[in-house]
Coordinates of C-alpha atoms (C1' of nucleotides) in Angstrom, one line a residue:
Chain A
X115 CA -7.6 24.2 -26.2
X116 CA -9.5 20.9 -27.0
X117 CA -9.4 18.5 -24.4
X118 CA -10.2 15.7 -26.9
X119 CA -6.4 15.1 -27.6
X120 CA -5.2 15.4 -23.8
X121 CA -3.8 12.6 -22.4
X122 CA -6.7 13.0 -19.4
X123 CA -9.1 12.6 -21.9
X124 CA -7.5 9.9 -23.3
X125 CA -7.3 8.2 -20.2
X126 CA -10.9 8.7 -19.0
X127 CA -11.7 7.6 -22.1
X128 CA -10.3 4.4 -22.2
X129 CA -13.0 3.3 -19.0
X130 CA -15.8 5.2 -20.2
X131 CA -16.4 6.4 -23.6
X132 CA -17.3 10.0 -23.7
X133 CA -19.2 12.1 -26.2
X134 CA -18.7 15.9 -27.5
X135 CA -21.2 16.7 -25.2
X136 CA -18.7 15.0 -22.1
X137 CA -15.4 16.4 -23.6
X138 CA -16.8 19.7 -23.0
X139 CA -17.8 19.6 -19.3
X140 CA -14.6 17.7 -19.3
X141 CA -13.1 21.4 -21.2
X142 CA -14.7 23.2 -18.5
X143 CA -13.3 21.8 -15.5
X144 CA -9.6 22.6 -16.7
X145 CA -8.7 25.8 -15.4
X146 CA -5.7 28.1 -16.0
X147 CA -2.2 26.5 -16.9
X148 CA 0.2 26.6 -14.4
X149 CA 4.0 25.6 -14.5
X150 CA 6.0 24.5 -11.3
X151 CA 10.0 24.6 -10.9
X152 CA 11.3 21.1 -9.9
X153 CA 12.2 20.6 -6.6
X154 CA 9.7 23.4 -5.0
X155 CA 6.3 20.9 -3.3
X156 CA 3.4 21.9 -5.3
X157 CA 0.8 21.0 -2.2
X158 CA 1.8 20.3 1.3
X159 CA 0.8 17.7 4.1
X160 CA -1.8 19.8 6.2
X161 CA -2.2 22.7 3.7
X162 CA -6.1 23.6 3.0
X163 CA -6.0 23.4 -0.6
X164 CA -9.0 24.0 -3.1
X165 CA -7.8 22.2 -6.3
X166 CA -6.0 19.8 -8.0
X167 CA -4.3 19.2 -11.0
X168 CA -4.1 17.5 -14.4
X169 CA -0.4 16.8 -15.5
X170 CA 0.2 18.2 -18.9
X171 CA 4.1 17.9 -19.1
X172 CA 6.5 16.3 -16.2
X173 CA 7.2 14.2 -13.6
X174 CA 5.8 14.8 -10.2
X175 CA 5.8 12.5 -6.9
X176 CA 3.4 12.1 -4.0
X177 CA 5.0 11.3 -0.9
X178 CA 4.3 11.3 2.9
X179 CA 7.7 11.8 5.5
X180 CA 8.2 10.0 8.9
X181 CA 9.1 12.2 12.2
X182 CA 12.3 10.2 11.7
X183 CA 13.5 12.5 8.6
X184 CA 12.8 9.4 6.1
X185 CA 10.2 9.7 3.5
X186 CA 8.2 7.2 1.4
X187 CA 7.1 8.1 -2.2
X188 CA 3.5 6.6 -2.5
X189 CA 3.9 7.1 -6.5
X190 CA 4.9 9.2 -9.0
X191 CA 2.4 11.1 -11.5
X192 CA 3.7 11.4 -15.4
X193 CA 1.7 13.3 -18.1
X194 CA -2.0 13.2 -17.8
X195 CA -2.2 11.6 -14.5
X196 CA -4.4 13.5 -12.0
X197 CA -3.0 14.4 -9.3
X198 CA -3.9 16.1 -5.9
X199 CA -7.6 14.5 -5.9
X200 CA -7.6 13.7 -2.4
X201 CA -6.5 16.9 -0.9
X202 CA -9.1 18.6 -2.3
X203 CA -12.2 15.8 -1.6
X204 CA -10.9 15.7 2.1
X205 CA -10.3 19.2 4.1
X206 CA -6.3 19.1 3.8
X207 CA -3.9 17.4 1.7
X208 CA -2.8 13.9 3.5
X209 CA 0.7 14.0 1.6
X210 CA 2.8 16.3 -0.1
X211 CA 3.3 16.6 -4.2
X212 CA 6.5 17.8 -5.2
X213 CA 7.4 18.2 -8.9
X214 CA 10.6 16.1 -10.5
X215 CA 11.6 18.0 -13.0
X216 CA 9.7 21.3 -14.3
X217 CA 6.2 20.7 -14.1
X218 CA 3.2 21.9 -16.3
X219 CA -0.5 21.3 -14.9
X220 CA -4.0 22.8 -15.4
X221 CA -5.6 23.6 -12.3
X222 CA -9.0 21.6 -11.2
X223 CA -11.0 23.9 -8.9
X224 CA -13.2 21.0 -6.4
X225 CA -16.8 23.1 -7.6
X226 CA -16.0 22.5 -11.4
X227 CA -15.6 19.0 -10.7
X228 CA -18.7 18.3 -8.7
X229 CA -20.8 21.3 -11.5
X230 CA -19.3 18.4 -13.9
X231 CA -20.6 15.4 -12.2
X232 CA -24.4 17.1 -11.7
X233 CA -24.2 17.5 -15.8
X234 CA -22.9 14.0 -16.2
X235 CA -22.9 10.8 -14.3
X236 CA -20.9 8.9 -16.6
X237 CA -18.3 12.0 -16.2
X238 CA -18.5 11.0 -12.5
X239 CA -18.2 7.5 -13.0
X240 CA -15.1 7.9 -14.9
X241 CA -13.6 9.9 -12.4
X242 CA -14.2 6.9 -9.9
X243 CA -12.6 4.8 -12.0
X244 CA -9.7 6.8 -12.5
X245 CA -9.5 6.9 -9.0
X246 CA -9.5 3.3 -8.2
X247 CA -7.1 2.6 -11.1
X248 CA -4.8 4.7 -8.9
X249 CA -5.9 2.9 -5.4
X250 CA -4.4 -0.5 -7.9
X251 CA -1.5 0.8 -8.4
X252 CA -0.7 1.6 -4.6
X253 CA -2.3 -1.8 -3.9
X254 CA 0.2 -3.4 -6.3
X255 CA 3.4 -1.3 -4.9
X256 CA 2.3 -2.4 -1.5
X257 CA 2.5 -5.5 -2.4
X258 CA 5.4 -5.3 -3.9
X259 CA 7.2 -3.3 -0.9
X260 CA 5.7 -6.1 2.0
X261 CA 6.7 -9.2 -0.1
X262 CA 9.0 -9.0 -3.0
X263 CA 12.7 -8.7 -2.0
X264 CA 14.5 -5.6 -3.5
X265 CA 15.1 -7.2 -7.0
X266 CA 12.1 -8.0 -7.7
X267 CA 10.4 -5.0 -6.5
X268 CA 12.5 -2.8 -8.4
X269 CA 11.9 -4.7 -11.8
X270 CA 7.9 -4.5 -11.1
X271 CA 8.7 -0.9 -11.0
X272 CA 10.4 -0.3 -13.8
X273 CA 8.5 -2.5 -15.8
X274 CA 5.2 -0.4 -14.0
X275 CA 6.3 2.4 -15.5
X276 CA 7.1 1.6 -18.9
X277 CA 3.6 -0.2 -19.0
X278 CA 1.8 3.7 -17.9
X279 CA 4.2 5.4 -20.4
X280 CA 3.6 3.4 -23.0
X281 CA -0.1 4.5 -22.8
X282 CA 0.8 7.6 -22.9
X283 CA 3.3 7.1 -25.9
X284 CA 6.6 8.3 -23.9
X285 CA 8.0 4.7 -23.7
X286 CA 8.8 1.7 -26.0
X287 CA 9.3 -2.1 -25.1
X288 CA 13.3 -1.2 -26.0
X289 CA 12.7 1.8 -23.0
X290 CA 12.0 5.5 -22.0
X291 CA 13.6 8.3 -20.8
X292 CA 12.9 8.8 -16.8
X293 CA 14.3 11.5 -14.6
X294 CA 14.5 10.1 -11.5
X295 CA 17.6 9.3 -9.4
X296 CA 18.5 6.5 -7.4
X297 CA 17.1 8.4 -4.0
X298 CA 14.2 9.1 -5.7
X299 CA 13.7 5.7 -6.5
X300 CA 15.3 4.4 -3.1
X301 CA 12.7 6.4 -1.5
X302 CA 9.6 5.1 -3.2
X303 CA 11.2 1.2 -3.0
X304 CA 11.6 1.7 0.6
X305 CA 15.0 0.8 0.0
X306 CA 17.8 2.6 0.9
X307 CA 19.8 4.2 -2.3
X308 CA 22.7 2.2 -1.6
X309 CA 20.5 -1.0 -2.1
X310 CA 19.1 0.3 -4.7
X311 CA 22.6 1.0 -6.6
X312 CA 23.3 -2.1 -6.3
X313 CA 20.6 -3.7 -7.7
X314 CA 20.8 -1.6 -10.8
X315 CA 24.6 -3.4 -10.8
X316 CA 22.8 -6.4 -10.8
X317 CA 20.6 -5.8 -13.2
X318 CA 23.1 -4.8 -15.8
X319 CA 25.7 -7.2 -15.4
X320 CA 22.8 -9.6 -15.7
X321 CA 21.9 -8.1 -19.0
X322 CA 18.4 -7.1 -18.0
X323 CA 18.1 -3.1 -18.1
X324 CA 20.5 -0.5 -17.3
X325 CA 19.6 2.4 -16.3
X326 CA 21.7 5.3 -16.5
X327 CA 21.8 9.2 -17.5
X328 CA 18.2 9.6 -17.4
X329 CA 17.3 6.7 -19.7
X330 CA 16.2 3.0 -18.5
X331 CA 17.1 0.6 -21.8
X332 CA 15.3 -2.9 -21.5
X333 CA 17.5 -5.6 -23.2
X334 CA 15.6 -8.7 -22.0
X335 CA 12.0 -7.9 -21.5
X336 CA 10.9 -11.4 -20.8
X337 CA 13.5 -11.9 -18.6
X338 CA 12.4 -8.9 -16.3
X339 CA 9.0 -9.7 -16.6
X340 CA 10.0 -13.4 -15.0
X341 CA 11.9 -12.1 -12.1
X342 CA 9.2 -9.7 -11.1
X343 CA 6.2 -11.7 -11.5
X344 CA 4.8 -8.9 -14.0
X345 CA 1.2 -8.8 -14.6
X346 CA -0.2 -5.4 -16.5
X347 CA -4.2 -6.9 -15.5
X348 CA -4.2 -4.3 -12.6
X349 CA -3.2 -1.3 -14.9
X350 CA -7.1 -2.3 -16.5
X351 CA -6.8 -0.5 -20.3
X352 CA -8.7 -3.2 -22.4
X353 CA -11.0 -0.6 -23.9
X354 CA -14.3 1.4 -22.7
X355 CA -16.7 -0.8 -20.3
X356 CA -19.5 1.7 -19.9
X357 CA -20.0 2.5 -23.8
Chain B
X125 CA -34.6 -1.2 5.9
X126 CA -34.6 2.0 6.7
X127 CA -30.9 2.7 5.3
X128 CA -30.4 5.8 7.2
X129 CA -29.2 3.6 10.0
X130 CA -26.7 1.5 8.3
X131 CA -22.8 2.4 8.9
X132 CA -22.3 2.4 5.3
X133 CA -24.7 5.7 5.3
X134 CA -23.5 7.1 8.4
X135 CA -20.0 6.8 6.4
X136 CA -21.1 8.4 3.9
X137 CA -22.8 11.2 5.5
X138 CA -19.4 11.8 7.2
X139 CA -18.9 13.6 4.1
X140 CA -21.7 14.5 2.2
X141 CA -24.8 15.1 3.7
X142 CA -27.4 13.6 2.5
X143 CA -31.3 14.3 2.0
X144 CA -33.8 12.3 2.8
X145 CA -34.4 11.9 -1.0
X146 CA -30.5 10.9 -1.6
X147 CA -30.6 8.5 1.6
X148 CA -33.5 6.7 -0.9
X149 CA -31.9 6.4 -3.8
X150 CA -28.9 4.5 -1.6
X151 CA -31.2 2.3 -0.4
X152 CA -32.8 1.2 -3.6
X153 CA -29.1 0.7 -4.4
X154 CA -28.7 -1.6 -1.5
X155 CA -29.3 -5.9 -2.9
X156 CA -30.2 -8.8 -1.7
X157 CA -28.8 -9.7 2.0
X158 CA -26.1 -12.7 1.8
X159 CA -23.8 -14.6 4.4
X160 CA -20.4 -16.0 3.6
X161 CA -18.9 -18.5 5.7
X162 CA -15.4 -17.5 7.3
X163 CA -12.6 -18.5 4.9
X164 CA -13.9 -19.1 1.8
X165 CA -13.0 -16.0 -0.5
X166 CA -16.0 -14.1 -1.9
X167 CA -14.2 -12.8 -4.7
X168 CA -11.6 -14.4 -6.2
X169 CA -8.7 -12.8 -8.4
X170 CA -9.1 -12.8 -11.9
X171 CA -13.3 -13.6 -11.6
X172 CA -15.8 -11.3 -13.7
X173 CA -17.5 -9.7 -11.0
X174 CA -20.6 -7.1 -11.5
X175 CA -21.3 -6.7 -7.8
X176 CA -20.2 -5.2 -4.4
X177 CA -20.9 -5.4 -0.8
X178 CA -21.7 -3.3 1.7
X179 CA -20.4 -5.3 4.9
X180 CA -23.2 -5.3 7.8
X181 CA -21.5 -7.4 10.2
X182 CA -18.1 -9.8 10.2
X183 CA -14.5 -9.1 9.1
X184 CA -13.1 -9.5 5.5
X185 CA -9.7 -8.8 4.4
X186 CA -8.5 -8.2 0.9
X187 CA -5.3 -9.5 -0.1
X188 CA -3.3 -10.6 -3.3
X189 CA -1.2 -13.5 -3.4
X190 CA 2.4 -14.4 -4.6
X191 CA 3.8 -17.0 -7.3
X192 CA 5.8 -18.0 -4.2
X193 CA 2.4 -19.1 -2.4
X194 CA 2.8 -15.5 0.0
X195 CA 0.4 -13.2 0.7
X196 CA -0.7 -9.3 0.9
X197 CA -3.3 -8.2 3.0
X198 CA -4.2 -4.9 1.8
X199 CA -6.6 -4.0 4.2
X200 CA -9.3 -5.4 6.3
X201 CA -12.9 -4.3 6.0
X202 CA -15.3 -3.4 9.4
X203 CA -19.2 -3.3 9.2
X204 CA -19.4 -0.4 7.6
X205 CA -16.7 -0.7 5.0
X206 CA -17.7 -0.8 1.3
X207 CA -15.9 -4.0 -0.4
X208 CA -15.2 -4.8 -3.9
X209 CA -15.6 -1.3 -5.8
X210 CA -13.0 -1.9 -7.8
X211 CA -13.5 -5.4 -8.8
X212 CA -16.7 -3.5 -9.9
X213 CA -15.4 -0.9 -11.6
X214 CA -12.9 -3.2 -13.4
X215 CA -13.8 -5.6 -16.0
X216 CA -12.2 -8.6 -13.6
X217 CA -10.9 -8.2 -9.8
X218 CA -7.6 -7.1 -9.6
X219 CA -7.7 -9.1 -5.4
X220 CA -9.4 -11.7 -3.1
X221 CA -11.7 -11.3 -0.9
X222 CA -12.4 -13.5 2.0
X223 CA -13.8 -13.1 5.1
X224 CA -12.6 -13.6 8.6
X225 CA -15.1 -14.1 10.2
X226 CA -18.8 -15.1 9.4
X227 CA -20.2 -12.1 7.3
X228 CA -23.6 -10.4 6.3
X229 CA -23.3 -8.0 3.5
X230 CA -25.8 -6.4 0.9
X231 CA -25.0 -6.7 -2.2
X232 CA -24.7 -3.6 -4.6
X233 CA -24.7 -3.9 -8.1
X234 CA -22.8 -1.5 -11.1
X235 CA -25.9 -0.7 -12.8
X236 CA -27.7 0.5 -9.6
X237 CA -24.7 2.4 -8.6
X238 CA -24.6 4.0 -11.4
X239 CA -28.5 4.9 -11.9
X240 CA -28.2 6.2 -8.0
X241 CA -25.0 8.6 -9.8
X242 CA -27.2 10.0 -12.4
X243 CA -29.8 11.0 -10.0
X244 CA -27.5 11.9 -7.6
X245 CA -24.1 13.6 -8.4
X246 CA -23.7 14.6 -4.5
X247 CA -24.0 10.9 -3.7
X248 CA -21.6 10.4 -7.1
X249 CA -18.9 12.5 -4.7
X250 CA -19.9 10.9 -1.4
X251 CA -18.9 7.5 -3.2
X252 CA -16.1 8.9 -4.8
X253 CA -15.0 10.6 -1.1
X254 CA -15.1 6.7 0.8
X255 CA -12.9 5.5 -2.3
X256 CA -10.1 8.0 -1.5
X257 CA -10.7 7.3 2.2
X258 CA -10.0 3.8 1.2
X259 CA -6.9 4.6 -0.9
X260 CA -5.8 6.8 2.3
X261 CA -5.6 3.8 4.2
X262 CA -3.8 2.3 1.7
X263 CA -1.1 4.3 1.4
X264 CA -1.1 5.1 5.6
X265 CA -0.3 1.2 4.9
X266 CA 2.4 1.6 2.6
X267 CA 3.9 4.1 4.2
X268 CA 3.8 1.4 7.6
X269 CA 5.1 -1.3 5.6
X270 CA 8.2 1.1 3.6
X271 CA 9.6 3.0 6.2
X272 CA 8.7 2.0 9.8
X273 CA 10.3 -1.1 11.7
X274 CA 8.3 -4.1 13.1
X275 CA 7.0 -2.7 16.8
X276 CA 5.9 1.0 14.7
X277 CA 3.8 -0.5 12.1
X278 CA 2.2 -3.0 14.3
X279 CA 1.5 -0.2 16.7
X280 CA 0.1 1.9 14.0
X281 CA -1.9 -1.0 12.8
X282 CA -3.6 -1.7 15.9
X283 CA -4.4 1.9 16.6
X284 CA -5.7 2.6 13.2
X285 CA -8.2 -0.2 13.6
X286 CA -9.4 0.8 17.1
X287 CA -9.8 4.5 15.3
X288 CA -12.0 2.7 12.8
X289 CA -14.3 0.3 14.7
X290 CA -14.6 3.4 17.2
X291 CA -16.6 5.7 14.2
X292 CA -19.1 1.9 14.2
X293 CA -19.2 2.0 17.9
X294 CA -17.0 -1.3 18.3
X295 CA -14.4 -0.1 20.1
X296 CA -13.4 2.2 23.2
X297 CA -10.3 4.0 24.1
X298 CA -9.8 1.0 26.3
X299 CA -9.9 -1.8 23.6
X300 CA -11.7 -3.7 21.5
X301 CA -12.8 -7.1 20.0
X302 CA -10.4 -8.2 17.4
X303 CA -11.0 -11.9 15.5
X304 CA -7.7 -12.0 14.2
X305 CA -4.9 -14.5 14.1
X306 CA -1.2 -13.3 14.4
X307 CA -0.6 -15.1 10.9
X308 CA -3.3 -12.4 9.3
X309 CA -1.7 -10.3 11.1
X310 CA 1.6 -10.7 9.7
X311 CA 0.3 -10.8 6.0
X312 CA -1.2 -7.7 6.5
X313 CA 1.9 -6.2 8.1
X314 CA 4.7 -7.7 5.5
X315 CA 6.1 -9.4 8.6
X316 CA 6.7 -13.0 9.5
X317 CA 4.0 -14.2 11.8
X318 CA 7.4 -15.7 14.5
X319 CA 7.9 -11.7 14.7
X320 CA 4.7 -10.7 15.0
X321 CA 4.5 -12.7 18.0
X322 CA 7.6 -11.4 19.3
X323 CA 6.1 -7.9 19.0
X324 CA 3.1 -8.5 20.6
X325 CA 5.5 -10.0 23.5
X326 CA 7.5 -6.7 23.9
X327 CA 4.4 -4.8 23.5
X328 CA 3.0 -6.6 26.5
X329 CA 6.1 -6.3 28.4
X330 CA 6.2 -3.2 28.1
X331 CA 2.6 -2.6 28.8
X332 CA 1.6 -1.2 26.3
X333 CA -1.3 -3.8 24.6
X334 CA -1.9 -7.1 25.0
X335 CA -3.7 -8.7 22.0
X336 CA -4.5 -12.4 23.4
X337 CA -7.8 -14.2 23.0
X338 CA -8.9 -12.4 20.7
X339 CA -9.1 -8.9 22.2
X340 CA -6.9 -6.1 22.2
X341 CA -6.6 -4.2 25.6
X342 CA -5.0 -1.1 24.7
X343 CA -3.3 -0.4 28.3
X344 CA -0.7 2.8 27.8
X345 CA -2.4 4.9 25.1
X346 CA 0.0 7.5 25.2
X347 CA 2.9 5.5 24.7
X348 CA 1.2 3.8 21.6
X349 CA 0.4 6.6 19.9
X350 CA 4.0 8.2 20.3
X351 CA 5.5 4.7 19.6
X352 CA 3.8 4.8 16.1
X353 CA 3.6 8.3 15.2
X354 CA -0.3 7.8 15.4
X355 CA -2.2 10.8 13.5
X356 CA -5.5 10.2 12.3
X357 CA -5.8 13.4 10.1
X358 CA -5.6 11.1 7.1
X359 CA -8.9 9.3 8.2
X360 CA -10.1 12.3 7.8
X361 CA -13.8 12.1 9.9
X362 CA -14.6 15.8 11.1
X363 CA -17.8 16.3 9.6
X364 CA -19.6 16.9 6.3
X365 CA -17.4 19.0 4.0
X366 CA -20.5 19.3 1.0
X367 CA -23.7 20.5 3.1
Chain C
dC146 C1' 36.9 25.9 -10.2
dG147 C1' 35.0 24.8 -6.1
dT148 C1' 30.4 23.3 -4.5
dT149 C1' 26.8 20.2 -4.7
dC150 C1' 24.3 16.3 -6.4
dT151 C1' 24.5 11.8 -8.0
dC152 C1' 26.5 7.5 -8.5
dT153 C1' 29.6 3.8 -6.9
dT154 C1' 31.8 0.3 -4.0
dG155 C1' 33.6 -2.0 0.5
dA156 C1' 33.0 -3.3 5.3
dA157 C1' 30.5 -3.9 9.6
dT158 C1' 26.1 -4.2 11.7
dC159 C1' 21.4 -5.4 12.6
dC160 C1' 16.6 -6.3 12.1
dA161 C1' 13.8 -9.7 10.6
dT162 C1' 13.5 -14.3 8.6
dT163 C1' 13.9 -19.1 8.5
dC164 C1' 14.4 -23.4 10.8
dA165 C1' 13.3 -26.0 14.6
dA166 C1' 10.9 -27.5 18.7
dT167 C1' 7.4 -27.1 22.3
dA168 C1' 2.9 -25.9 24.2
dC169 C1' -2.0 -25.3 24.2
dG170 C1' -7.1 -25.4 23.2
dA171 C1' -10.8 -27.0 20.2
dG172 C1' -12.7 -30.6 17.7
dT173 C1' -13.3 -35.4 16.1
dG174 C1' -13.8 -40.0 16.3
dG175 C1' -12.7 -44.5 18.3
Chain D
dC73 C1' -12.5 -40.5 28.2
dC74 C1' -8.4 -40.6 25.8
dA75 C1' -5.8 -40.4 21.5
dC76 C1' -5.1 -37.7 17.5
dT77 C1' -5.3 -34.0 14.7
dC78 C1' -5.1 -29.2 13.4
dG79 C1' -4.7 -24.4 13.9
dT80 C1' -2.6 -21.0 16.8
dA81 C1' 0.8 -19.3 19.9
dT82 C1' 5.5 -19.2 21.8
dT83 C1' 10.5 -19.2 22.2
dG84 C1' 15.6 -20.2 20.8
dA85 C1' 19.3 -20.3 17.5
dA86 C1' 21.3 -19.6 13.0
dT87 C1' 21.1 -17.2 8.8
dG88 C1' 20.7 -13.5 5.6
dG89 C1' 19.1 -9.4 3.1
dA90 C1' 19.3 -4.8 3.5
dT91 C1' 21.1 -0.9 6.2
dT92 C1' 24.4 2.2 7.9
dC93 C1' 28.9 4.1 7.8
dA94 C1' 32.6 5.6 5.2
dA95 C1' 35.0 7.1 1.3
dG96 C1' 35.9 8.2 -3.5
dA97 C1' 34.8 9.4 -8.3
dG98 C1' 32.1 11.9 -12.0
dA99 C1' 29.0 15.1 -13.7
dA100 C1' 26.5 19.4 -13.3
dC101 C1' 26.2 24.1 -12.2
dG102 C1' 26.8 28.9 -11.0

DNA sequence: CGTTCTCTTGAATCCATTCAATACGAGTGG
DNA sequence: CCACTCGTATTGAATGGATTCAAGAGAACG
């Protein structure tokens, strides 16, 4: 397989640009392909677990659950996001990863990783990057979940995604398909899927998106931007800084 | 210095452990000494920033602000606490810094960082591992701010700090010194600082804390911890994982 | 063809906010 | 030494955004 076309290479690349010589630590760190029926949690909360993964196809979530029965979805991972990074730097997973639809990954054993940083400090660098471009995007949807009302949150969060698809060339600024349902979503607005019906109301008989049968369709862009105080300077993609 | 001292080491070595040789390179890494008045934000949003800190002594909080003139704390840093990696790692920062208190912190810059990387790829991880400790506390946060109710998040938020400034030997099972006003107190918990005080009223009617004056007497432990579904597995501090 | 999700809408309820007013201590300057 | 400010803490009352409860309709699936 060459790891130059993935979209995880893609990604890294776009902080630090990598050479041949990278690409093929980067090569040897992907393990064997796995696939994962949705539905079925991929890592549990408390489960010793040895690696991670690199999304190759599908949606997966990340999401921690209250004694209460609730849950919070801390973010969802689409093709070539890495996923499962912290479970395997700390002892046992802190959350649990559950797949949305079908799920294909390659498996990132913890000793490849670090074998990869010892051959290449820019590899390792790039990983830290990744990793804080994450930590922005929870910052941002904390933000967004302590002080923007319900509308607003949920038009940063479509808008979010369509921003991280389009990088990965699964969305346009007319839309994208997305496979998530309205508890799904409900659950990662901290909103309750009631709510979060009708906002979606809203929304269309406002003329800003609709979102319906698996595809979110942006009629006024600008306008959705407005109302959620969009900003993609978090999301940091201008191109390589360590050349 | 001798670095081997400092919190920031001992935080790392939580984790990795680290030679005499690696504790070295970290302190070759470690700048110039600086203080920052209380109030005036040492990073602003936006700024081209090529340096970190490593706090020595004071409070900071990092927060982003609203068009509406709100604010999101994100998270406050303790002596100890590594500040500003991502404004680092990306091109501009992506949030404010400012400090609570009065503050002494050493600065760290990218390039040193990254020359302590190539000659270290276990330090590379140990870095790497306090990120994702960072973004664990982030989403403990979100989490707090999605799904639990005013008196649980406040509870959890006051516990989780006396778990932290116990690791830096500033705080006891009893209580602790905490400089912070209830209106910080209600940016960081996506409250309105009238409630806040209202918490801290049942809280202390129910014996539970009281958090006047600026110190927190933690007075029913127990109850606290069962009030906010306190678990500190995802601060994850039981020892070096890499020998 | 019934079961199970998912989506949808109305009505009642409630937790937290906003508005408003008072109190208190630390500074500051007349 | 007192008046005045300013930041912080405190409490009551009214308001409101989101939840919960309830019920029905559609689509998907075995």
């Amino acid at each position: 397989m060459q790891v130059k076309d993935t979209a995880f290479a893609r990604k890294l690349g776009a902080f630090v640009a990598l050479s041949d010589a990278e690409l093929d630590i980067l090569s040897a760190m992907h393990g064997r392909r796995r696939t994962f029926p949705a539905g079925r949690d991929m890592v549990h909360e408390g489960q010793v677990n040895r690696s991670a993964y690199v999304l190759a196809a599908g949606w997966v979530c990340s999401y921690k659950t209250l004694p209460d029965g609730g849950r919070q979805i801390v973010d969802f991972q689409i093709p070539g996001d890495f996923l499962g990074l912290r479970s395997v730097l700390f002892r046992t997973a802190d959350h649990n990863i559950e797949p949305v639809t079908r799920v294909e990954a390659s498996e990132v054993q913890f000793s490849d990783l670090f074998e990869g940083f010892a051959q290449s400090p820019r590899l390792a660098t790039a990983v830290l990057w990744a990793a804080s471009r994450d930590e922005a995007m929870v910052v941002e949807h904390l933000v967004g979940i302590g002080r923007r009302n319900a509308q607003e949150r949920t038009a940063h969060f479509l808008l979010e995604l369509g921003a991280r698809l389009t990088l990965v060339g699964l969305a346009t600024p007319r839309g994208y398909a997305c496979p998530l349902s309205q508890y799904l979503l409900a659950d990662a607005l901290g909103l309750s899927a009631v709510h979060v019906n009708r906002v979606l109301r809203e929304f269309r008989e406002a003329g800003l998106v609709t979102f319906q049968k698996g595809r979110v369709e942006i009629h006024d862009l600008a306008g959705l931007v407005a109302l959620a105080d969009f900003d993609v300077a978090y999301l940091d993609h201008d191109g390589p800084l360590l050349k």
